[in-house]
Amino acid sequence: MIDKPTAGALRLPKSAEAPLHPFLQAMTASFAAAGRPNLSDGSPADARALVASGRAALGPAPEVGSIRDIDIPTRGGSIGARLITPTSPSAGLVVYVHGGGWLAGTLDDYEICARRLAVTSGCSVLMPDYRLAPENPFPNGLEDCEDALRYASRHRAELGCGDGPVIACGDSAGANLVTVALRRLGGEVACALQVLIYPVTDCDFGTRSYREHGTGLPLTRQDMTWFFDHYAPRAEHPRDEISPLRAPDLSGQPPAVVVTAQYDVLRDEGRAYAQRLSQAGVAVVYREAAGLTHGFVRLHNLIAEADAELVAIGAAIATACAAN
């Protein structure tokens, strides 16, 4: 059965109590034994290289209909983007904004995940190559994502999606950019669904999930404070355009699928954001991926449970497209 976002009070399930997945146990142990640095142990360039270094281990990318790079005009100048189409006619257009703490990640790093999303959803996937901090701090990347959503909405037909709906999807900092951009755009862009995968929604580093999972896992508390400090001056972190959980009004947003990971510092704020959206009258589906860590969607070739989540996300997108 496909979970479909529904309006009304959201009853959040109790947080999962599963052991860390065996693959992730082995992976974190091997990283520790090898002395692998945290993302925040070096410079932003070092973090980007660290993300890129893991790309080859992610496994093969699925076959898709086509892949081409395009340019998107934005208020800050033209940015690149990658358009991935499924082998069948596109049911809609997913604008997928990658994670990386607002400062790391490339289209190549996330293409394998975007291709799998195209397969599971039956939609074309447009990946904007938004500008990264610290060279381009807040709000540059956010404005790029807003303009990418505008572009997608206005050019669906020439992008091969006919009059299919626009879906907004992001992971981690990319999910932050997606949900903030949608709120800032208001009703300017008709969006059938927002998919927020372990989203960054607040600058509170003292939550239970931060206390329980702040060290020894793929994303640490140190990493997150470092990301925030590179993205914007510390005094601005509580702004609701950076910490959307603090927005006074979340009403009027598109229906949402919010997915968190049990072993993730961001678990509790993602959970809280799903609750706030529901309280504001937004239809929400919330799931917590038991036994998994931050970043699990890129491991879909290696962990069956991670792929199952991408399949479920794809099914939710397909359902939203069929309803619009």
mmCIF file of N, CA, C and O in Angstrom, residues 182-269:
data_model
loop_
_atom_site.group_PDB
_atom_site.id
_atom_site.type_symbol
_atom_site.label_atom_id
_atom_site.label_comp_id
_atom_site.label_asym_id
_atom_site.label_seq_id
_atom_site.Cartn_x
_atom_site.Cartn_y
_atom_site.Cartn_z
ATOM 1 N N LEU A 182 9.959 26.763 -1.626
ATOM 2 C CA LEU A 182 8.526 26.646 -1.875
ATOM 3 C C LEU A 182 7.729 27.635 -1.033
ATOM 4 O O LEU A 182 6.762 28.235 -1.512
ATOM 5 N N ARG A 183 8.118 27.812 0.218
ATOM 6 C CA ARG A 183 7.392 28.768 1.070
ATOM 7 C C ARG A 183 7.590 30.193 0.570
ATOM 8 O O ARG A 183 6.659 30.994 0.566
ATOM 9 N N ARG A 184 8.804 30.526 0.150
ATOM 10 C CA ARG A 184 9.064 31.873 -0.355
ATOM 11 C C ARG A 184 8.336 32.134 -1.674
ATOM 12 O O ARG A 184 7.895 33.259 -1.934
ATOM 13 N N LEU A 185 8.204 31.103 -2.484
ATOM 14 C CA LEU A 185 7.517 31.261 -3.762
ATOM 15 C C LEU A 185 6.014 31.356 -3.607
ATOM 16 O O LEU A 185 5.322 31.830 -4.509
ATOM 17 N N GLY A 186 5.493 30.882 -2.480
ATOM 18 C CA GLY A 186 4.058 30.902 -2.290
ATOM 19 C C GLY A 186 3.372 30.063 -3.352
ATOM 20 O O GLY A 186 3.790 28.952 -3.660
ATOM 21 N N GLY A 187 2.350 30.599 -3.956
ATOM 22 C CA GLY A 187 1.628 29.859 -4.987
ATOM 23 C C GLY A 187 2.142 30.111 -6.385
ATOM 24 O O GLY A 187 1.515 29.675 -7.365
ATOM 25 N N GLU A 188 3.285 30.776 -6.518
ATOM 26 C CA GLU A 188 3.799 31.096 -7.848
ATOM 27 C C GLU A 188 4.115 29.849 -8.654
ATOM 28 O O GLU A 188 3.945 29.823 -9.877
ATOM 29 N N VAL A 189 4.615 28.822 -7.990
ATOM 30 C CA VAL A 189 4.920 27.548 -8.639
ATOM 31 C C VAL A 189 3.968 26.487 -8.111
ATOM 32 O O VAL A 189 3.929 26.235 -6.899
ATOM 33 N N ALA A 190 3.190 25.902 -9.015
ATOM 34 C CA ALA A 190 2.285 24.824 -8.615
ATOM 35 C C ALA A 190 3.112 23.551 -8.426
ATOM 36 O O ALA A 190 3.688 23.039 -9.381
ATOM 37 N N CYS A 191 3.159 23.071 -7.214
ATOM 38 C CA CYS A 191 3.961 21.891 -6.876
ATOM 39 C C CYS A 191 3.030 20.837 -6.296
ATOM 40 O O CYS A 191 2.332 21.087 -5.309
ATOM 41 N N ALA A 192 3.028 19.657 -6.903
ATOM 42 C CA ALA A 192 2.094 18.614 -6.487
ATOM 43 C C ALA A 192 2.533 17.914 -5.210
ATOM 44 O O ALA A 192 1.699 17.342 -4.499
ATOM 45 N N LEU A 193 3.846 17.937 -4.898
ATOM 46 C CA LEU A 193 4.358 17.213 -3.741
ATOM 47 C C LEU A 193 5.770 17.711 -3.445
ATOM 48 O O LEU A 193 6.537 17.998 -4.372
ATOM 49 N N GLN A 194 6.094 17.822 -2.159
ATOM 50 C CA GLN A 194 7.482 18.045 -1.753
ATOM 51 C C GLN A 194 7.953 16.810 -0.991
ATOM 52 O O GLN A 194 7.259 16.305 -0.117
ATOM 53 N N VAL A 195 9.128 16.341 -1.362
ATOM 54 C CA VAL A 195 9.719 15.170 -0.717
ATOM 55 C C VAL A 195 10.979 15.632 -0.011
ATOM 56 O O VAL A 195 11.927 16.095 -0.655
ATOM 57 N N LEU A 196 10.976 15.512 1.308
ATOM 58 C CA LEU A 196 12.065 16.015 2.141
ATOM 59 C C LEU A 196 12.736 14.830 2.832
ATOM 60 O O LEU A 196 12.164 14.205 3.726
ATOM 61 N N ILE A 197 13.947 14.526 2.377
ATOM 62 C CA ILE A 197 14.680 13.367 2.882
ATOM 63 C C ILE A 197 15.711 13.852 3.890
ATOM 64 O O ILE A 197 16.566 14.656 3.557
ATOM 65 N N TYR A 198 15.618 13.367 5.109
ATOM 66 C CA TYR A 198 16.399 13.837 6.265
ATOM 67 C C TYR A 198 16.736 15.330 6.155
ATOM 68 O O TYR A 198 17.892 15.725 6.053
ATOM 69 N N PRO A 199 15.678 16.172 6.215
ATOM 70 C CA PRO A 199 15.889 17.602 5.981
ATOM 71 C C PRO A 199 16.570 18.313 7.153
ATOM 72 O O PRO A 199 16.388 17.958 8.317
ATOM 73 N N VAL A 200 17.346 19.341 6.813
ATOM 74 C CA VAL A 200 17.842 20.297 7.807
ATOM 75 C C VAL A 200 16.726 21.312 8.023
ATOM 76 O O VAL A 200 16.323 21.984 7.074
ATOM 77 N N THR A 201 16.217 21.411 9.248
ATOM 78 C CA THR A 201 15.125 22.349 9.489
ATOM 79 C C THR A 201 15.377 23.295 10.656
ATOM 80 O O THR A 201 14.587 24.196 10.898
ATOM 81 N N ASP A 202 16.489 23.128 11.392
ATOM 82 C CA ASP A 202 16.707 23.979 12.564
ATOM 83 C C ASP A 202 18.195 24.058 12.885
ATOM 84 O O ASP A 202 18.997 23.235 12.409
ATOM 85 N N CYS A 203 18.528 25.041 13.711
ATOM 86 C CA CYS A 203 19.915 25.232 14.145
ATOM 87 C C CYS A 203 20.085 24.902 15.624
ATOM 88 O O CYS A 203 21.004 25.403 16.284
ATOM 89 N N ASP A 204 19.199 24.042 16.141
ATOM 90 C CA ASP A 204 19.301 23.577 17.526
ATOM 91 C C ASP A 204 20.143 22.305 17.539
ATOM 92 O O ASP A 204 19.704 21.249 17.090
ATOM 93 N N PHE A 205 21.358 22.419 18.063
ATOM 94 C CA PHE A 205 22.279 21.280 18.068
ATOM 95 C C PHE A 205 22.238 20.508 19.390
ATOM 96 O O PHE A 205 23.150 19.723 19.666
ATOM 97 N N GLY A 206 21.178 20.720 20.157
ATOM 98 C CA GLY A 206 21.066 20.048 21.443
ATOM 99 C C GLY A 206 19.899 19.086 21.549
ATOM 100 O O GLY A 206 19.527 18.676 22.656
ATOM 101 N N THR A 207 19.304 18.704 20.417
ATOM 102 C CA THR A 207 18.182 17.775 20.459
ATOM 103 C C THR A 207 18.651 16.383 20.889
ATOM 104 O O THR A 207 19.843 16.078 20.907
ATOM 105 N N ARG A 208 17.687 15.551 21.195
ATOM 106 C CA ARG A 208 18.022 14.190 21.614
ATOM 107 C C ARG A 208 18.821 13.462 20.529
ATOM 108 O O ARG A 208 19.802 12.768 20.814
ATOM 109 N N SER A 209 18.408 13.622 19.261
ATOM 110 C CA SER A 209 19.131 12.910 18.200
ATOM 111 C C SER A 209 20.548 13.455 18.042
ATOM 112 O O SER A 209 21.469 12.690 17.713
ATOM 113 N N TYR A 210 20.765 14.732 18.273
ATOM 114 C CA TYR A 210 22.132 15.258 18.275
ATOM 115 C C TYR A 210 22.938 14.660 19.423
ATOM 116 O O TYR A 210 24.115 14.311 19.266
ATOM 117 N N ARG A 211 22.309 14.551 20.587
ATOM 118 C CA ARG A 211 23.034 14.001 21.748
ATOM 119 C C ARG A 211 23.361 12.525 21.540
ATOM 120 O O ARG A 211 24.438 12.062 21.910
ATOM 121 N N GLU A 212 22.446 11.780 20.947
ATOM 122 C CA GLU A 212 22.630 10.334 20.810
ATOM 123 C C GLU A 212 23.528 9.957 19.636
ATOM 124 O O GLU A 212 24.218 8.936 19.691
ATOM 125 N N HIS A 213 23.508 10.752 18.572
ATOM 126 C CA HIS A 213 24.166 10.339 17.323
ATOM 127 C C HIS A 213 25.147 11.385 16.795
ATOM 128 O O HIS A 213 25.459 11.398 15.607
ATOM 129 N N GLY A 214 25.661 12.227 17.685
ATOM 130 C CA GLY A 214 26.486 13.340 17.253
ATOM 131 C C GLY A 214 27.916 13.010 16.902
ATOM 132 O O GLY A 214 28.628 13.858 16.348
ATOM 133 N N THR A 215 28.358 11.787 17.189
ATOM 134 C CA THR A 215 29.732 11.384 16.855
ATOM 135 C C THR A 215 29.730 9.967 16.294
ATOM 136 O O THR A 215 28.806 9.185 16.539
ATOM 137 N N GLY A 216 30.765 9.645 15.526
ATOM 138 C CA GLY A 216 30.989 8.280 15.079
ATOM 139 C C GLY A 216 30.130 7.798 13.938
ATOM 140 O O GLY A 216 30.184 6.614 13.580
ATOM 141 N N LEU A 217 29.338 8.681 13.324
ATOM 142 C CA LEU A 217 28.464 8.309 12.222
ATOM 143 C C LEU A 217 28.769 9.208 11.017
ATOM 144 O O LEU A 217 29.539 10.167 11.127
ATOM 145 N N PRO A 218 28.178 8.922 9.848
ATOM 146 C CA PRO A 218 28.547 9.694 8.656
ATOM 147 C C PRO A 218 28.358 11.202 8.768
ATOM 148 O O PRO A 218 29.088 11.964 8.134
ATOM 149 N N LEU A 219 27.367 11.643 9.550
ATOM 150 C CA LEU A 219 27.158 13.074 9.773
ATOM 151 C C LEU A 219 27.236 13.333 11.270
ATOM 152 O O LEU A 219 26.491 12.748 12.053
ATOM 153 N N THR A 220 28.135 14.236 11.677
ATOM 154 C CA THR A 220 28.347 14.502 13.098
ATOM 155 C C THR A 220 27.810 15.881 13.479
ATOM 156 O O THR A 220 27.517 16.725 12.623
ATOM 157 N N ARG A 221 27.728 16.091 14.778
ATOM 158 C CA ARG A 221 27.341 17.417 15.276
ATOM 159 C C ARG A 221 28.350 18.463 14.818
ATOM 160 O O ARG A 221 27.973 19.570 14.412
ATOM 161 N N GLN A 222 29.618 18.122 14.878
ATOM 162 C CA GLN A 222 30.665 19.043 14.435
ATOM 163 C C GLN A 222 30.473 19.417 12.967
ATOM 164 O O GLN A 222 30.652 20.584 12.582
ATOM 165 N N ASP A 223 30.123 18.426 12.145
ATOM 166 C CA ASP A 223 29.879 18.701 10.729
ATOM 167 C C ASP A 223 28.771 19.735 10.561
ATOM 168 O O ASP A 223 28.894 20.692 9.782
ATOM 169 N N MET A 224 27.676 19.541 11.292
ATOM 170 C CA MET A 224 26.528 20.420 11.101
ATOM 171 C C MET A 224 26.810 21.851 11.555
ATOM 172 O O MET A 224 26.409 22.811 10.871
ATOM 173 N N THR A 225 27.475 22.018 12.673
ATOM 174 C CA THR A 225 27.785 23.393 13.095
ATOM 175 C C THR A 225 28.728 24.043 12.088
ATOM 176 O O THR A 225 28.604 25.239 11.790
ATOM 177 N N TRP A 226 29.644 23.272 11.533
ATOM 178 C CA TRP A 226 30.584 23.764 10.525
ATOM 179 C C TRP A 226 29.856 24.159 9.237
ATOM 180 O O TRP A 226 30.121 25.216 8.657
ATOM 181 N N PHE A 227 28.905 23.324 8.821
ATOM 182 C CA PHE A 227 28.112 23.654 7.631
ATOM 183 C C PHE A 227 27.360 24.968 7.826
ATOM 184 O O PHE A 227 27.375 25.840 6.948
ATOM 185 N N PHE A 228 26.675 25.087 8.954
ATOM 186 C CA PHE A 228 25.912 26.304 9.221
ATOM 187 C C PHE A 228 26.816 27.534 9.192
ATOM 188 O O PHE A 228 26.458 28.569 8.616
ATOM 189 N N ASP A 229 27.979 27.429 9.816
ATOM 190 C CA ASP A 229 28.875 28.581 9.887
ATOM 191 C C ASP A 229 29.420 28.981 8.522
ATOM 192 O O ASP A 229 29.744 30.160 8.303
ATOM 193 N N HIS A 230 29.541 28.039 7.608
ATOM 194 C CA HIS A 230 29.975 28.379 6.259
ATOM 195 C C HIS A 230 28.832 28.914 5.408
ATOM 196 O O HIS A 230 29.064 29.647 4.442
ATOM 197 N N TYR A 231 27.613 28.562 5.757
ATOM 198 C CA TYR A 231 26.449 28.961 4.969
ATOM 199 C C TYR A 231 26.029 30.401 5.265
ATOM 200 O O TYR A 231 25.678 31.152 4.352
ATOM 201 N N ALA A 232 26.074 30.781 6.529
ATOM 202 C CA ALA A 232 25.596 32.109 6.912
ATOM 203 C C ALA A 232 26.214 32.514 8.239
ATOM 204 O O ALA A 232 26.622 31.656 9.035
ATOM 205 N N PRO A 233 26.291 33.819 8.523
ATOM 206 C CA PRO A 233 26.769 34.270 9.831
ATOM 207 C C PRO A 233 25.917 33.661 10.942
ATOM 208 O O PRO A 233 24.703 33.476 10.789
ATOM 209 N N ARG A 234 26.543 33.380 12.063
ATOM 210 C CA ARG A 234 25.858 32.673 13.147
ATOM 211 C C ARG A 234 24.600 33.389 13.614
ATOM 212 O O ARG A 234 23.596 32.754 13.962
ATOM 213 N N ALA A 235 24.618 34.713 13.606
ATOM 214 C CA ALA A 235 23.445 35.471 14.065
ATOM 215 C C ALA A 235 22.236 35.242 13.167
ATOM 216 O O ALA A 235 21.095 35.461 13.588
ATOM 217 N N GLU A 236 22.465 34.788 11.948
ATOM 218 C CA GLU A 236 21.360 34.576 11.013
ATOM 219 C C GLU A 236 20.812 33.149 11.042
ATOM 220 O O GLU A 236 19.780 32.873 10.427
ATOM 221 N N HIS A 237 21.483 32.247 11.724
ATOM 222 C CA HIS A 237 21.051 30.852 11.715
ATOM 223 C C HIS A 237 19.593 30.653 12.145
ATOM 224 O O HIS A 237 18.901 29.790 11.582
ATOM 225 N N PRO A 238 19.081 31.415 13.130
ATOM 226 C CA PRO A 238 17.682 31.195 13.522
ATOM 227 C C PRO A 238 16.652 31.737 12.535
ATOM 228 O O PRO A 238 15.455 31.507 12.731
ATOM 229 N N ARG A 239 17.058 32.462 11.508
ATOM 230 C CA ARG A 239 16.100 32.957 10.522
ATOM 231 C C ARG A 239 15.317 31.803 9.921
ATOM 232 O O ARG A 239 15.875 30.732 9.640
ATOM 233 N N ASP A 240 14.031 32.004 9.700
ATOM 234 C CA ASP A 240 13.229 30.887 9.199
ATOM 235 C C ASP A 240 13.535 30.558 7.742
ATOM 236 O O ASP A 240 13.079 29.537 7.236
ATOM 237 N N GLU A 241 14.327 31.375 7.067
ATOM 238 C CA GLU A 241 14.775 31.029 5.726
ATOM 239 C C GLU A 241 16.007 30.121 5.760
ATOM 240 O O GLU A 241 16.445 29.620 4.728
ATOM 241 N N ILE A 242 16.551 29.916 6.956
ATOM 242 C CA ILE A 242 17.650 28.973 7.169
ATOM 243 C C ILE A 242 17.188 27.827 8.059
ATOM 244 O O ILE A 242 17.528 26.667 7.824
ATOM 245 N N SER A 243 16.406 28.168 9.079
ATOM 246 C CA SER A 243 15.848 27.185 10.017
ATOM 247 C C SER A 243 14.324 27.204 9.884
ATOM 248 O O SER A 243 13.631 27.832 10.684
ATOM 249 N N PRO A 244 13.769 26.533 8.861
ATOM 250 C CA PRO A 244 12.333 26.667 8.576
ATOM 251 C C PRO A 244 11.414 26.151 9.674
ATOM 252 O O PRO A 244 10.237 26.520 9.703
ATOM 253 N N LEU A 245 11.925 25.330 10.583
ATOM 254 C CA LEU A 245 11.104 24.890 11.703
ATOM 255 C C LEU A 245 10.643 26.077 12.538
ATOM 256 O O LEU A 245 9.629 26.006 13.221
ATOM 257 N N ARG A 246 11.380 27.183 12.479
ATOM 258 C CA ARG A 246 11.067 28.373 13.277
ATOM 259 C C ARG A 246 10.113 29.330 12.570
ATOM 260 O O ARG A 246 9.794 30.388 13.122
ATOM 261 N N ALA A 247 9.659 28.992 11.384
ATOM 262 C CA ALA A 247 8.716 29.856 10.677
ATOM 263 C C ALA A 247 7.412 29.947 11.458
ATOM 264 O O ALA A 247 6.889 28.931 11.931
ATOM 265 N N PRO A 248 6.867 31.154 11.614
ATOM 266 C CA PRO A 248 5.619 31.270 12.380
ATOM 267 C C PRO A 248 4.421 30.641 11.696
ATOM 268 O O PRO A 248 3.461 30.246 12.356
ATOM 269 N N ASP A 249 4.473 30.523 10.365
ATOM 270 C CA ASP A 249 3.326 29.993 9.630
ATOM 271 C C ASP A 249 3.829 29.099 8.502
ATOM 272 O O ASP A 249 4.554 29.559 7.617
ATOM 273 N N LEU A 250 3.463 27.836 8.533
ATOM 274 C CA LEU A 250 3.853 26.886 7.499
ATOM 275 C C LEU A 250 2.662 26.463 6.628
ATOM 276 O O LEU A 250 2.767 25.522 5.849
ATOM 277 N N SER A 251 1.557 27.170 6.759
ATOM 278 C CA SER A 251 0.363 26.801 6.008
ATOM 279 C C SER A 251 0.547 27.122 4.529
ATOM 280 O O SER A 251 1.404 27.922 4.137
ATOM 281 N N GLY A 252 -0.247 26.471 3.701
ATOM 282 C CA GLY A 252 -0.242 26.748 2.278
ATOM 283 C C GLY A 252 0.832 26.038 1.493
ATOM 284 O O GLY A 252 0.954 26.247 0.277
ATOM 285 N N GLN A 253 1.622 25.193 2.138
ATOM 286 C CA GLN A 253 2.673 24.479 1.426
ATOM 287 C C GLN A 253 2.110 23.250 0.712
ATOM 288 O O GLN A 253 1.047 22.740 1.062
ATOM 289 N N PRO A 254 2.838 22.741 -0.287
ATOM 290 C CA PRO A 254 2.379 21.529 -0.966
ATOM 291 C C PRO A 254 2.363 20.334 -0.015
ATOM 292 O O PRO A 254 3.064 20.336 1.014
ATOM 293 N N PRO A 255 1.594 19.303 -0.330
ATOM 294 C CA PRO A 255 1.657 18.070 0.452
ATOM 295 C C PRO A 255 3.094 17.590 0.554
ATOM 296 O O PRO A 255 3.914 17.850 -0.338
ATOM 297 N N ALA A 256 3.392 16.876 1.636
ATOM 298 C CA ALA A 256 4.787 16.533 1.915
ATOM 299 C C ALA A 256 4.953 15.068 2.281
ATOM 300 O O ALA A 256 4.104 14.487 2.962
ATOM 301 N N VAL A 257 6.052 14.510 1.826
ATOM 302 C CA VAL A 257 6.579 13.249 2.339
ATOM 303 C C VAL A 257 7.884 13.597 3.043
ATOM 304 O O VAL A 257 8.793 14.155 2.414
ATOM 305 N N VAL A 258 7.965 13.311 4.328
ATOM 306 C CA VAL A 258 9.157 13.608 5.120
ATOM 307 C C VAL A 258 9.740 12.284 5.603
ATOM 308 O O VAL A 258 9.044 11.491 6.245
ATOM 309 N N VAL A 259 11.004 12.064 5.277
ATOM 310 C CA VAL A 259 11.670 10.818 5.639
ATOM 311 C C VAL A 259 12.909 11.151 6.460
ATOM 312 O O VAL A 259 13.732 11.974 6.044
ATOM 313 N N THR A 260 13.045 10.524 7.612
ATOM 314 C CA THR A 260 14.233 10.700 8.437
ATOM 315 C C THR A 260 14.928 9.347 8.611
ATOM 316 O O THR A 260 14.416 8.309 8.201
ATOM 317 N N ALA A 261 16.107 9.387 9.225
ATOM 318 C CA ALA A 261 16.864 8.170 9.514
ATOM 319 C C ALA A 261 17.041 8.040 11.024
ATOM 320 O O ALA A 261 17.290 9.037 11.713
ATOM 321 N N GLN A 262 16.921 6.836 11.520
ATOM 322 C CA GLN A 262 17.009 6.605 12.965
ATOM 323 C C GLN A 262 18.330 7.099 13.542
ATOM 324 O O GLN A 262 18.355 7.767 14.579
ATOM 325 N N TYR A 263 19.435 6.782 12.876
ATOM 326 C CA TYR A 263 20.764 7.119 13.388
ATOM 327 C C TYR A 263 21.290 8.387 12.699
ATOM 328 O O TYR A 263 22.271 8.367 11.977
ATOM 329 N N ASP A 264 20.598 9.481 12.939
ATOM 330 C CA ASP A 264 20.921 10.732 12.271
ATOM 331 C C ASP A 264 20.699 11.887 13.236
ATOM 332 O O ASP A 264 19.655 11.948 13.898
ATOM 333 N N VAL A 265 21.654 12.805 13.303
ATOM 334 C CA VAL A 265 21.483 13.979 14.154
ATOM 335 C C VAL A 265 20.255 14.789 13.741
ATOM 336 O O VAL A 265 19.651 15.487 14.577
ATOM 337 N N LEU A 266 19.845 14.709 12.494
ATOM 338 C CA LEU A 266 18.722 15.508 11.997
ATOM 339 C C LEU A 266 17.360 14.844 12.213
ATOM 340 O O LEU A 266 16.332 15.415 11.856
ATOM 341 N N ARG A 267 17.348 13.674 12.799
ATOM 342 C CA ARG A 267 16.087 12.935 12.948
ATOM 343 C C ARG A 267 15.006 13.755 13.649
ATOM 344 O O ARG A 267 13.877 13.877 13.165
ATOM 345 N N ASP A 268 15.325 14.318 14.802
ATOM 346 C CA ASP A 268 14.300 14.961 15.614
ATOM 347 C C ASP A 268 13.758 16.225 14.971
ATOM 348 O O ASP A 268 12.553 16.511 15.057
ATOM 349 N N GLU A 269 14.608 17.001 14.294
ATOM 350 C CA GLU A 269 14.101 18.221 13.665
ATOM 351 C C GLU A 269 13.272 17.893 12.428
ATOM 352 O O GLU A 269 12.305 18.603 12.117
#
